[in-house]
Amino acid sequence: MEPENGFIQEFKVKGGDFSKAGSISTEIKEILQEVGIDSSIIRRVAIASYEAEMNMVMYSRKGEVSFILDSVKILIKTSDEGPGIEDIDKAMQEGFSTATDEMREMGFGAGMGLPNIKKHSDEFKITSEIGKGTNLSITFYLEQQNKQ
Amino acid sequence: MKLKEIIEKLQLRVITAQGGFETEVTGGYTSDLLSDVMANSQKGNIWITLQTHQNIIAVAKLKELSGIVLVKGREPDEETTNKAEEEKIPLLSSKESAFSITGKLYKLISEKKIDA
């Protein structure tokens, strides 16, 4: 089913630009607050979108985030140009991280990013190609009965 | 409990407080891992950390935290202060360790809850 009245917004991410990091997640959150989405859903979307955004800032050269809101769900899709993930199963394990010492000093690289996205979303898909980049698809259902 | 009361009682130094001192503090969260704070802090919490870079402001804003306390007298990066002003996130500092300031804050907020 293709729901009507979908809202789509696209954002661009520049790899390594920590000064803007978090701004996309903030914008998404503000849109959801404006439309009056339930605050417990907004909380989950904010956590997941922040982690996805930070991953792109930290690891990729550049990337894109599409934010789609329709009557059934919130969908966040990201695609980046970057190193890709060698072992997705490993990357999904809590505590596993390939972050540099510098990132760790800043309080990133705890190996919580991807697991947090999965934990707080209703559906999570990840595909990655070494040397090319990583794509995420993160879905949140507005009504829990629509959850598959 | 209001932010200004916490600032007074814990003798915190105010680096910037564009958002004012009347914010209601719902509790606290102590952590230096940004993902942990993102996932586990609650709206209105005051965040105790040793991180001083600008990304702490984005996290505080996203989570609608009531303020950030930098421990051990750490000074924020210049961009952090600028961002805190822009986003109206109160940025405070204490000479004490995270352990000690967390303990005091916990006691203060618990007592206040009993009084009320």
Tab-separated table of C-alpha atoms in Angstrom:
chain	number	residue	atom	x	y	z
A	1	MET	CA	0.000	0.000	0.000
A	2	GLU	CA	1.316	3.390	-0.946
A	3	PRO	CA	-0.029	5.811	1.662
A	4	GLU	CA	-1.139	9.242	0.527
A	5	ASN	CA	0.081	12.601	1.737
A	6	GLY	CA	3.606	11.418	2.334
A	7	PHE	CA	6.142	13.998	3.442
A	8	ILE	CA	9.693	13.642	2.163
A	9	GLN	CA	12.761	15.616	3.070
A	10	GLU	CA	16.335	14.979	2.007
A	11	PHE	CA	19.457	16.031	3.839
A	12	LYS	CA	23.115	15.961	2.906
A	13	VAL	CA	25.885	14.916	5.283
A	14	LYS	CA	29.505	15.940	4.937
A	15	GLY	CA	31.932	13.416	6.350
A	16	GLY	CA	34.134	14.753	9.137
A	17	ASP	CA	32.037	17.858	9.715
A	18	PHE	CA	31.491	17.634	13.458
A	19	SER	CA	30.243	21.220	13.632
A	20	LYS	CA	26.958	20.262	11.933
A	21	ALA	CA	26.702	16.795	13.450
A	22	GLY	CA	23.304	16.240	15.012
A	23	SER	CA	21.562	19.003	13.049
A	24	ILE	CA	19.690	16.596	10.761
A	25	SER	CA	18.388	14.593	13.713
A	26	THR	CA	17.329	17.830	15.381
A	27	GLU	CA	15.475	18.948	12.263
A	28	ILE	CA	13.712	15.583	11.954
A	29	LYS	CA	12.747	15.749	15.599
A	30	GLU	CA	11.329	19.251	15.195
A	31	ILE	CA	9.242	18.182	12.193
A	32	LEU	CA	7.826	15.247	14.167
A	33	GLN	CA	7.037	17.497	17.124
A	34	GLU	CA	5.301	19.973	14.850
A	35	VAL	CA	3.056	17.286	13.356
A	36	GLY	CA	2.277	16.051	16.835
A	37	ILE	CA	3.770	12.571	16.699
A	38	ASP	CA	3.737	10.697	20.015
A	39	SER	CA	6.722	11.699	22.150
A	40	SER	CA	7.789	8.104	22.834
A	41	ILE	CA	8.127	7.545	19.076
A	42	ILE	CA	9.997	10.846	18.642
A	43	ARG	CA	12.420	9.749	21.346
A	44	ARG	CA	13.181	6.505	19.483
A	45	VAL	CA	13.513	8.257	16.122
A	46	ALA	CA	15.885	10.836	17.641
A	47	ILE	CA	18.167	8.161	19.089
A	48	ALA	CA	18.292	6.161	15.848
A	49	SER	CA	18.678	9.126	13.517
A	50	TYR	CA	21.425	10.623	15.673
A	51	GLU	CA	23.415	7.393	15.625
A	52	ALA	CA	22.973	7.040	11.857
A	53	GLU	CA	23.991	10.653	11.313
A	54	MET	CA	27.060	10.353	13.544
A	55	ASN	CA	28.167	7.192	11.767
A	56	MET	CA	28.192	9.083	8.477
A	57	VAL	CA	29.997	12.087	9.978
A	58	MET	CA	32.624	9.824	11.533
A	59	TYR	CA	33.228	7.259	8.822
A	60	SER	CA	31.990	8.430	5.431
A	61	ARG	CA	33.150	11.009	2.894
A	62	LYS	CA	29.601	12.110	2.329
A	63	GLY	CA	26.106	10.826	2.548
A	64	GLU	CA	22.408	11.454	2.250
A	65	VAL	CA	19.507	11.054	4.607
A	66	SER	CA	15.926	10.753	3.378
A	67	PHE	CA	13.212	11.300	5.894
A	68	ILE	CA	9.781	10.043	4.904
A	69	LEU	CA	6.664	10.465	6.959
A	70	ASP	CA	3.284	9.102	5.904
A	71	SER	CA	0.113	8.078	7.667
A	72	VAL	CA	1.528	4.709	8.675
A	73	LYS	CA	5.196	5.123	9.378
A	74	ILE	CA	8.361	7.125	9.672
A	75	LEU	CA	11.131	5.913	7.380
A	76	ILE	CA	14.718	7.078	7.553
A	77	LYS	CA	17.009	5.978	4.764
A	78	THR	CA	20.679	6.762	4.684
A	79	SER	CA	23.262	6.076	2.033
A	80	ASP	CA	26.876	7.070	2.203
A	81	GLU	CA	30.083	6.962	0.236
A	82	GLY	CA	32.639	5.514	2.552
A	83	PRO	CA	34.698	2.513	3.560
A	84	GLY	CA	31.730	0.183	4.009
A	85	ILE	CA	31.443	-2.377	6.783
A	86	GLU	CA	33.517	-5.520	6.519
A	87	ASP	CA	31.540	-7.725	8.864
A	88	ILE	CA	27.984	-6.530	9.481
A	89	ASP	CA	27.253	-9.213	12.091
A	90	LYS	CA	30.224	-8.033	14.091
A	91	ALA	CA	29.289	-4.380	13.669
A	92	MET	CA	25.842	-5.198	15.066
A	93	GLN	CA	27.373	-6.556	18.275
A	94	GLU	CA	27.253	-4.194	21.210
A	95	GLY	CA	30.745	-3.054	22.111
A	96	PHE	CA	32.329	-3.705	18.727
A	97	SER	CA	33.729	-0.592	17.090
A	98	THR	CA	36.334	0.406	14.542
A	99	ALA	CA	36.496	3.985	15.863
A	100	THR	CA	39.848	5.714	16.118
A	101	ASP	CA	41.385	6.731	19.450
A	102	GLU	CA	40.451	10.316	18.682
A	103	MET	CA	36.772	9.412	18.229
A	104	ARG	CA	36.835	7.363	21.410
A	105	GLU	CA	38.288	10.257	23.359
A	106	MET	CA	35.305	12.297	22.239
A	107	GLY	CA	32.975	9.716	23.721
A	108	PHE	CA	32.098	8.005	20.457
A	109	GLY	CA	33.028	4.506	19.391
A	110	ALA	CA	31.460	2.669	22.292
A	111	GLY	CA	30.061	0.147	19.831
A	112	MET	CA	26.509	1.205	20.653
A	113	GLY	CA	25.543	2.974	17.432
A	114	LEU	CA	24.120	0.281	15.172
A	115	PRO	CA	22.756	-1.803	18.076
A	116	ASN	CA	20.964	1.314	19.370
A	117	ILE	CA	19.408	1.934	15.959
A	118	LYS	CA	18.144	-1.636	15.780
A	119	LYS	CA	16.907	-1.627	19.358
A	120	HIS	CA	14.876	1.558	18.994
A	121	SER	CA	13.354	0.951	15.559
A	122	ASP	CA	10.605	-1.401	14.376
A	123	GLU	CA	12.473	-2.494	11.260
A	124	PHE	CA	16.114	-2.117	10.452
A	125	LYS	CA	17.915	-3.057	7.274
A	126	ILE	CA	21.582	-2.600	6.561
A	127	THR	CA	23.571	-3.281	3.422
A	128	SER	CA	27.172	-2.414	2.844
A	129	GLU	CA	29.818	-2.760	0.207
A	130	ILE	CA	33.504	-2.556	0.990
A	131	GLY	CA	35.104	0.514	-0.529
A	132	LYS	CA	31.725	1.887	-1.632
A	133	GLY	CA	29.516	2.655	1.297
A	134	THR	CA	26.702	1.697	3.622
A	135	ASN	CA	22.913	1.973	3.349
A	136	LEU	CA	20.468	1.915	6.207
A	137	SER	CA	16.697	1.701	6.180
A	138	ILE	CA	15.071	2.413	9.529
A	139	THR	CA	11.313	2.181	10.006
A	140	PHE	CA	9.091	3.262	12.889
A	141	TYR	CA	5.375	2.499	12.831
A	142	LEU	CA	3.044	5.159	14.132
A	143	GLU	CA	0.614	2.546	15.450
A	144	GLN	CA	2.165	-0.454	17.074
A	145	GLN	CA	-0.404	-2.831	15.541
A	146	ASN	CA	1.097	-2.106	12.107
A	147	LYS	CA	4.329	-3.625	13.256
A	148	GLN	CA	5.147	-6.775	11.358
B	1	MET	CA	13.959	21.448	41.236
B	2	LYS	CA	14.989	24.607	39.409
B	3	LEU	CA	18.369	24.891	37.734
B	4	LYS	CA	19.255	28.057	39.675
B	5	GLU	CA	18.846	26.221	42.980
B	6	ILE	CA	21.234	23.498	41.829
B	7	ILE	CA	23.759	26.080	40.627
B	8	GLU	CA	23.636	27.786	44.039
B	9	LYS	CA	23.776	24.694	46.193
B	10	LEU	CA	26.482	22.909	44.217
B	11	GLN	CA	28.368	26.159	43.629
B	12	LEU	CA	28.578	25.638	39.910
B	13	ARG	CA	30.246	28.151	37.667
B	14	VAL	CA	28.000	29.406	34.890
B	15	ILE	CA	29.781	29.396	31.528
B	16	THR	CA	26.648	30.310	29.626
B	17	ALA	CA	22.954	30.200	30.401
B	18	GLN	CA	21.137	31.845	27.513
B	19	GLY	CA	18.206	29.590	28.244
B	20	GLY	CA	17.838	31.073	31.733
B	21	PHE	CA	17.974	29.562	35.200
B	22	GLU	CA	14.348	28.669	35.666
B	23	THR	CA	14.490	25.334	33.825
B	24	GLU	CA	13.098	22.422	35.797
B	25	VAL	CA	15.688	19.719	36.421
B	26	THR	CA	14.077	16.278	36.456
B	27	GLY	CA	17.154	14.339	37.518
B	28	GLY	CA	20.686	13.741	36.403
B	29	TYR	CA	22.726	11.528	34.128
B	30	THR	CA	26.462	10.950	34.426
B	31	SER	CA	28.328	9.570	31.426
B	32	ASP	CA	31.080	10.378	28.959
B	33	LEU	CA	29.745	8.148	26.190
B	34	LEU	CA	27.523	10.096	23.830
B	35	SER	CA	25.568	7.051	22.636
B	36	ASP	CA	24.810	6.154	26.226
B	37	VAL	CA	23.489	9.631	26.966
B	38	MET	CA	21.472	9.584	23.740
B	39	ALA	CA	19.891	6.248	24.611
B	40	ASN	CA	19.409	6.581	28.345
B	41	SER	CA	19.136	10.154	29.578
B	42	GLN	CA	15.662	11.556	30.186
B	43	LYS	CA	14.174	14.874	29.168
B	44	GLY	CA	15.058	17.573	31.704
B	45	ASN	CA	18.053	15.705	33.143
B	46	ILE	CA	21.215	17.602	33.954
B	47	TRP	CA	24.212	15.898	32.309
B	48	ILE	CA	27.473	15.477	34.167
B	49	THR	CA	30.460	14.789	31.932
B	50	LEU	CA	34.109	15.457	31.219
B	51	GLN	CA	33.489	15.849	27.473
B	52	THR	CA	34.055	19.423	26.351
B	53	HIS	CA	33.650	19.307	22.553
B	54	GLN	CA	30.738	20.818	20.632
B	55	ASN	CA	28.900	17.550	20.011
B	56	ILE	CA	27.690	17.485	23.617
B	57	ILE	CA	25.422	20.435	22.803
B	58	ALA	CA	23.743	18.563	19.927
B	59	VAL	CA	23.067	15.631	22.257
B	60	ALA	CA	21.730	17.909	25.012
B	61	LYS	CA	19.468	19.679	22.559
B	62	LEU	CA	18.143	16.466	21.009
B	63	LYS	CA	17.424	14.975	24.413
B	64	GLU	CA	16.077	18.282	25.791
B	65	LEU	CA	18.423	18.140	28.768
B	66	SER	CA	18.249	20.949	31.320
B	67	GLY	CA	21.977	21.628	31.312
B	68	ILE	CA	25.502	20.244	31.183
B	69	VAL	CA	28.003	20.238	34.046
B	70	LEU	CA	31.651	19.890	33.061
B	71	VAL	CA	33.651	18.260	35.836
B	72	LYS	CA	37.157	18.690	37.222
B	73	GLY	CA	37.195	22.366	36.200
B	74	ARG	CA	37.393	21.476	32.543
B	75	GLU	CA	36.970	24.332	30.096
B	76	PRO	CA	34.729	23.878	27.061
B	77	ASP	CA	36.085	24.326	23.545
B	78	GLU	CA	35.203	27.702	22.109
B	79	GLU	CA	32.765	26.159	19.601
B	80	THR	CA	31.048	24.380	22.465
B	81	THR	CA	30.333	27.638	24.277
B	82	ASN	CA	29.148	29.297	21.067
B	83	LYS	CA	26.844	26.388	20.289
B	84	ALA	CA	25.514	26.310	23.852
B	85	GLU	CA	24.595	29.994	23.558
B	86	GLU	CA	23.008	29.468	20.175
B	87	GLU	CA	20.979	26.460	21.274
B	88	LYS	CA	20.252	27.904	24.732
B	89	ILE	CA	21.711	24.945	26.585
B	90	PRO	CA	22.995	25.997	30.041
B	91	LEU	CA	26.675	25.107	30.302
B	92	LEU	CA	28.096	24.885	33.808
B	93	SER	CA	31.293	23.769	35.392
B	94	SER	CA	32.512	22.366	38.695
B	95	LYS	CA	35.973	21.831	40.121
B	96	GLU	CA	34.815	18.560	41.650
B	97	SER	CA	34.955	15.066	40.175
B	98	ALA	CA	32.006	13.431	38.421
B	99	PHE	CA	31.634	11.069	41.399
B	100	SER	CA	31.424	13.829	43.952
B	101	ILE	CA	29.158	16.176	42.001
B	102	THR	CA	26.831	13.301	41.059
B	103	GLY	CA	26.590	12.248	44.714
B	104	LYS	CA	25.725	15.750	45.833
B	105	LEU	CA	23.211	16.252	43.062
B	106	TYR	CA	21.558	12.915	43.807
B	107	LYS	CA	21.213	13.839	47.478
B	108	LEU	CA	19.879	17.296	46.658
B	109	ILE	CA	17.236	16.032	44.240
B	110	SER	CA	16.193	13.118	46.485
B	111	GLU	CA	15.762	15.432	49.501
B	112	LYS	CA	13.756	17.830	47.419
B	113	LYS	CA	11.454	15.020	46.337
B	114	ILE	CA	10.878	13.961	49.949
B	115	ASP	CA	10.107	17.571	50.970
B	116	ALA	CA	7.588	17.875	48.181
